[in-house]
Amino acid sequence: MRILGIETSCDETGIAIYDEEQGILAHRLYSQIKVHADYGGVVPELASRDHVRKTLPLIREVLAEANLTPKDLDGVAYTSGPGLIGALLVGCSIGRSLAYGWNIPAVPVHHMEGHLLAPMLEEDVPEFPFVALLVSGGHTQLVRVNGIGEYEMLGESVDDAAGEAFDKTAKLLGLDYPGGPVLAKMAESGTKGRYKFPRPMTDRPGLDFSFSGLKTFAANTINSAKEKGELDEQTHADIAYAFQEAVVDTLAIKCRRALEQCQLNRLVIAGGVSANTELRTKLAVITKKLGGQVYYPRPEFCTDNGAMIAYAGMQRLKAGNFADLSFKATPRWPLDTLPSI
C-alpha cells in the first residue's frame, strides 16, 4: 500500500509518499521562513496563501521523483488539526478533493500524532508502551503511549510551549525569526554559570510545564545587562546558554519524573525542539540511568513534514479510519481523544 501525505498546519508545506514495505519513497518540504521573517512571526493569512501556491506543485514533484501516478496510490492523508485554521483548510480541501478525484480513501491525520510517530520512520523504533515528549513551537506535552491511538496525557504547558519560549527569547536577543535554532547555536559560545535561570514548576509535584516566566526572566536579565553597559556579544551568548540550560533541565526533570511514574524506561522525543542537541544529550543520560533508551526522528523529520503525516495516515488507513465526502479542520484537537487502532 502507498499513501500520499500532506502537511499544512502552519508555515511549512510538506508532501511525501510512504510505501508500507519500502518506507518513504519521496518527500518535499517548502518553508515559508522568508515570507514571515519581516513580521517576526507567522502571519496566518500569508501562510494560507503560500500553501495554496505550493501544495499542488510539490505533489507533482514527489509523484515524479517516486516515478508514480495517482493510480499507484491507495490513499491521501492530510493534516486535519491542530494548527492555523486557514492553513489547515488548504491541506484538507486539497487532500479531500484529490482523494475524491482519484477515487481513493481520504485520511484526516492529527498533527501531533504525526510528530509522535515520526521516530517510527527510523530503523531503530521504540516498542510500546513508552513515554513521549512532544516539543514544538505550539506544544509541550508528556504522553504515555500504550499503542497507536492509546494516549494518556500526563502533562502539558500551562502557557508558552518550549519552542515559543525559545523564539520569543531569541527575539529579545535581537535574533531573526525563527530564532530558536539560532539561539541554540549562540549558546554554544556561552559561559556556564555566569547567569542562573529558574527551572519553573520543578519544585512541585506534577508533570505540567510553564515557560512564559523564563521569557520574562530573560527580558529582565537583558535589560539589567544593558543598563550596566554589559550587553556585548559574549553577554548575549551567556544569556542564551543560561536560558537553554534552564529549558533543557526543566524538560529533563519532568521526563524522568514521567518515566518513573509510569515505570517505563523508553522515551520518545519529537517536534521541532527535539532536534536540540543539548536536550538529546541530557535525555540520553537519563534514560541510560534507567536502563532504557531515548528515540527521536532524524533532524529533517523533527520539524513539520509530510513524511510523518504519510506514516500516521498509513496506520489510520489500514485501520479503516477514512473521511466521508465532507472534511473538517480542527484547530484545537486534544490528542487523547483519538480512537485506538
XYZ file of C-alpha atoms in Angstrom:
341
model
C 0.000 0.000 0.000
C 1.115 3.551 -0.726
C -0.208 6.829 0.622
C 0.331 10.498 -0.109
C 0.844 12.731 2.947
C 0.057 16.474 3.010
C 1.136 18.753 5.885
C -0.072 22.384 6.000
C -0.762 23.081 9.678
C 1.373 26.228 9.981
C 4.096 27.754 7.815
C 5.651 24.725 6.135
C 4.240 22.795 3.190
C 5.273 19.152 3.470
C 4.474 16.446 0.933
C 5.568 12.802 0.989
C 4.729 9.363 -0.348
C 5.011 6.417 2.056
C 5.095 2.783 0.970
C 4.141 0.183 3.582
C 7.075 -2.059 2.624
C 9.702 0.343 1.256
C 9.155 3.318 3.571
C 9.440 6.913 2.337
C 9.642 6.946 -1.463
C 9.873 10.733 -1.873
C 9.318 13.853 0.171
C 9.481 17.612 -0.267
C 9.355 20.465 2.215
C 8.843 24.134 1.460
C 9.489 26.541 4.335
C 7.889 29.984 4.482
C 10.556 31.468 6.766
C 11.449 34.209 4.288
C 7.770 35.133 3.893
C 7.277 35.717 7.625
C 10.749 36.893 8.694
C 9.960 40.594 8.252
C 6.995 40.244 10.618
C 8.873 38.398 13.370
C 6.367 35.523 13.334
C 3.840 33.634 11.252
C 1.116 35.719 9.586
C -1.799 33.256 9.192
C -3.272 34.767 6.009
C 0.104 34.810 4.255
C 0.717 31.217 5.348
C -2.606 30.087 3.843
C -1.929 31.819 0.543
C 1.518 30.272 0.236
C 0.116 26.794 0.884
C -2.337 27.379 -1.967
C 0.570 28.217 -4.275
C 2.927 25.423 -3.236
C 0.906 22.313 -2.378
C -0.039 21.049 -5.849
C 3.389 21.717 -7.431
C 5.057 19.811 -4.580
C 2.637 16.903 -5.021
C 3.594 16.733 -8.707
C 7.286 16.747 -7.709
C 7.040 13.838 -5.254
C 4.994 11.767 -7.707
C 7.625 12.367 -10.373
C 10.500 11.580 -8.006
C 8.849 8.320 -6.923
C 8.033 7.546 -10.583
C 4.371 7.079 -9.659
C 0.978 8.247 -10.887
C -2.170 8.797 -8.809
C -3.300 5.321 -9.881
C -0.430 3.868 -7.824
C -1.744 5.415 -4.587
C -4.097 3.768 -2.089
C -4.991 6.855 -0.076
C -4.408 10.542 0.638
C -3.591 11.658 4.181
C -3.748 15.293 5.231
C -3.301 17.211 8.470
C -6.755 17.993 9.823
C -5.576 19.683 13.040
C -4.438 21.149 15.307
C -2.949 24.257 13.695
C -3.885 27.510 11.981
C -7.424 27.207 10.655
C -6.722 28.798 7.260
C -3.596 26.745 6.650
C -5.380 23.562 7.703
C -8.293 24.259 5.372
C -5.935 24.444 2.393
C -4.492 20.996 3.078
C -7.882 19.491 3.983
C -9.621 20.777 0.868
C -6.814 19.759 -1.487
C -6.333 16.367 0.149
C -10.046 15.550 0.224
C -10.555 16.746 -3.359
C -7.647 14.698 -4.713
C -8.879 11.592 -2.907
C -12.357 12.106 -4.393
C -10.997 12.725 -7.874
C -8.679 9.720 -7.702
C -11.377 7.517 -6.096
C -9.246 6.511 -3.109
C -9.777 6.970 0.652
C -9.114 10.306 2.353
C -7.460 10.067 5.780
C -7.509 13.022 8.204
C -4.442 12.994 10.485
C -3.772 14.596 13.860
C -0.662 16.769 13.537
C 0.763 15.777 16.929
C 0.156 12.071 16.284
C 2.272 12.593 13.185
C 5.081 14.023 15.326
C 4.683 11.289 17.930
C 5.015 8.538 15.326
C 7.849 10.194 13.352
C 10.552 8.094 15.122
C 8.871 5.035 13.568
C 10.369 6.180 10.258
C 13.828 5.243 11.554
C 15.470 1.807 11.639
C 15.574 1.623 15.452
C 11.968 2.030 16.562
C 10.594 2.006 20.115
C 8.316 -0.727 21.363
C 5.040 0.113 23.082
C 4.478 1.276 25.754
C 6.678 4.360 26.077
C 6.588 7.958 27.284
C 6.628 10.662 24.609
C 7.797 14.239 24.993
C 6.254 16.336 22.225
C 8.059 19.677 21.983
C 7.355 22.099 19.155
C 6.563 25.748 18.615
C 2.983 25.341 19.756
C 3.037 22.286 22.021
C 4.896 20.880 25.007
C 3.283 17.642 26.155
C 4.173 14.474 28.033
C 2.152 11.456 26.916
C 2.063 7.820 27.918
C 1.728 5.835 24.692
C 0.381 2.288 25.002
C -0.269 1.936 21.275
C -1.371 3.988 18.277
C -4.355 5.981 19.461
C -3.880 4.818 23.061
C -2.669 8.072 24.569
C -2.774 9.196 28.186
C -1.953 12.873 28.702
C 0.488 13.182 31.609
C 1.291 16.885 31.469
C 1.477 19.914 29.195
C 2.438 23.578 29.207
C 0.010 25.882 31.001
C 1.235 28.867 28.946
C 4.030 29.160 26.363
C 5.353 25.993 24.765
C 9.102 25.404 24.883
C 9.507 26.291 21.205
C 7.591 29.545 21.680
C 9.818 30.446 24.632
C 12.923 29.808 22.521
C 11.665 32.020 19.677
C 10.460 34.832 21.961
C 13.716 34.902 23.934
C 15.681 34.889 20.684
C 13.682 37.930 19.588
C 14.603 39.679 22.857
C 18.241 38.982 21.977
C 17.736 40.615 18.576
C 17.864 37.389 16.566
C 15.886 36.928 13.357
C 12.793 34.726 13.138
C 12.720 31.807 13.717
C 15.241 32.421 16.450
C 15.131 29.155 18.410
C 17.802 27.292 16.402
C 19.923 30.461 16.211
C 19.724 30.892 19.993
C 20.828 27.270 20.451
C 23.813 27.915 18.180
C 24.677 31.101 20.071
C 24.530 29.204 23.368
C 27.485 27.076 22.239
C 29.713 30.117 22.898
C 28.122 30.866 26.274
C 29.850 30.774 29.640
C 28.480 28.237 32.100
C 27.456 29.694 35.459
C 27.509 33.402 34.662
C 23.710 33.551 34.776
C 21.304 31.257 36.610
C 17.758 30.959 35.334
C 14.918 29.264 37.272
C 13.572 25.791 36.485
C 9.840 26.553 36.580
C 7.383 24.132 38.207
C 10.080 21.573 39.047
C 9.788 22.225 42.794
C 6.228 20.919 42.973
C 4.516 17.618 42.119
C 3.020 17.049 38.703
C 4.128 16.968 35.080
C 2.827 20.277 33.707
C 5.178 22.925 32.309
C 5.391 26.717 32.308
C 7.857 28.636 30.156
C 6.452 32.175 29.996
C 8.282 33.134 33.188
C 11.632 32.182 31.657
C 10.991 34.637 28.834
C 10.283 37.370 31.399
C 13.396 36.409 33.380
C 15.448 36.645 30.175
C 13.977 40.079 29.394
C 14.870 41.353 32.878
C 18.380 39.901 32.587
C 18.910 41.558 29.209
C 17.624 44.924 30.461
C 19.841 44.734 33.540
C 22.932 43.992 31.450
C 22.026 46.844 29.117
C 21.715 49.314 31.996
C 25.137 48.252 33.259
C 26.667 48.613 29.793
C 27.491 44.904 29.684
C 25.289 43.848 26.771
C 28.056 42.767 24.390
C 28.279 39.712 22.151
C 29.574 37.463 24.931
C 26.779 38.527 27.255
C 24.238 37.621 24.586
C 25.832 34.162 24.342
C 25.913 33.755 28.127
C 22.221 34.624 28.431
C 21.391 32.228 25.598
C 23.354 29.492 27.362
C 21.598 30.048 30.680
C 18.176 30.146 29.036
C 18.717 26.965 27.031
C 20.151 25.206 30.082
C 17.031 26.110 32.093
C 14.627 24.837 29.407
C 16.559 21.602 28.858
C 16.868 20.916 32.601
C 13.151 21.559 33.105
C 12.189 19.196 30.288
C 14.633 16.560 31.538
C 13.397 16.709 35.139
C 9.804 16.258 34.015
C 10.718 13.428 31.635
C 12.489 11.499 34.362
C 9.539 12.047 36.673
C 7.145 10.768 33.978
C 9.239 7.662 33.274
C 9.440 6.818 36.958
C 5.722 7.470 37.442
C 4.839 5.175 34.531
C 7.546 2.643 35.470
C 8.923 2.777 31.937
C 12.419 3.388 30.532
C 11.686 4.087 26.857
C 11.336 7.744 25.890
C 10.399 9.279 22.537
C 11.034 12.952 21.798
C 9.526 14.583 18.727
C 8.693 18.026 17.373
C 10.958 20.867 16.306
C 12.702 21.290 19.674
C 13.621 17.577 19.676
C 16.417 18.495 17.234
C 18.153 20.417 20.050
C 21.486 18.688 20.708
C 21.649 19.570 24.405
C 18.175 18.169 25.002
C 19.001 14.914 23.236
C 22.212 14.518 25.237
C 20.528 15.191 28.580
C 17.647 12.801 27.913
C 20.003 10.080 26.693
C 21.803 10.219 30.055
C 18.522 9.984 31.966
C 17.171 7.004 30.030
C 20.508 5.214 30.228
C 20.481 5.525 34.026
C 17.019 3.941 33.995
C 18.267 1.104 31.788
C 16.400 2.324 28.736
C 16.806 4.425 25.620
C 15.648 7.660 24.026
C 14.280 7.629 20.463
C 13.847 10.545 18.061
C 13.449 11.169 14.319
C 16.247 12.387 12.086
C 16.529 16.214 12.041
C 14.614 16.655 8.768
C 11.612 14.883 10.310
C 11.690 16.797 13.614
C 10.068 19.901 12.176
C 6.695 19.794 10.389
C 6.897 17.497 7.355
C 4.795 15.378 5.041
C 6.565 12.108 5.862
C 5.178 11.932 9.393
C 1.652 12.635 8.085
C 2.023 9.943 5.445
C 3.193 7.397 8.043
C 0.453 8.235 10.537
C -2.036 8.245 7.672
C -0.946 4.760 6.632
C -1.663 3.420 10.112
C -5.106 5.040 10.098
C -5.783 3.859 6.529
C -5.041 0.249 7.476
C -7.407 0.609 10.444
C -10.198 1.936 8.221
C -10.209 5.473 9.659
C -11.405 7.279 6.488
C -13.212 10.588 5.987
C -16.582 10.847 4.276
C -17.183 13.304 1.431
C -17.084 16.235 3.836
C -13.940 17.453 5.554
C -13.242 19.290 8.774
C -10.299 21.340 10.008
C -9.870 21.249 13.783
C -7.527 23.987 15.068
C -7.847 22.672 18.646
C -7.882 18.890 18.916
C -6.842 17.017 22.101
C -4.519 14.128 21.273
C -6.093 11.798 23.808
C -9.482 11.909 22.027
C -8.219 9.887 19.034
C -9.555 6.350 18.529
C -7.171 3.475 19.166
C -6.248 1.089 16.362
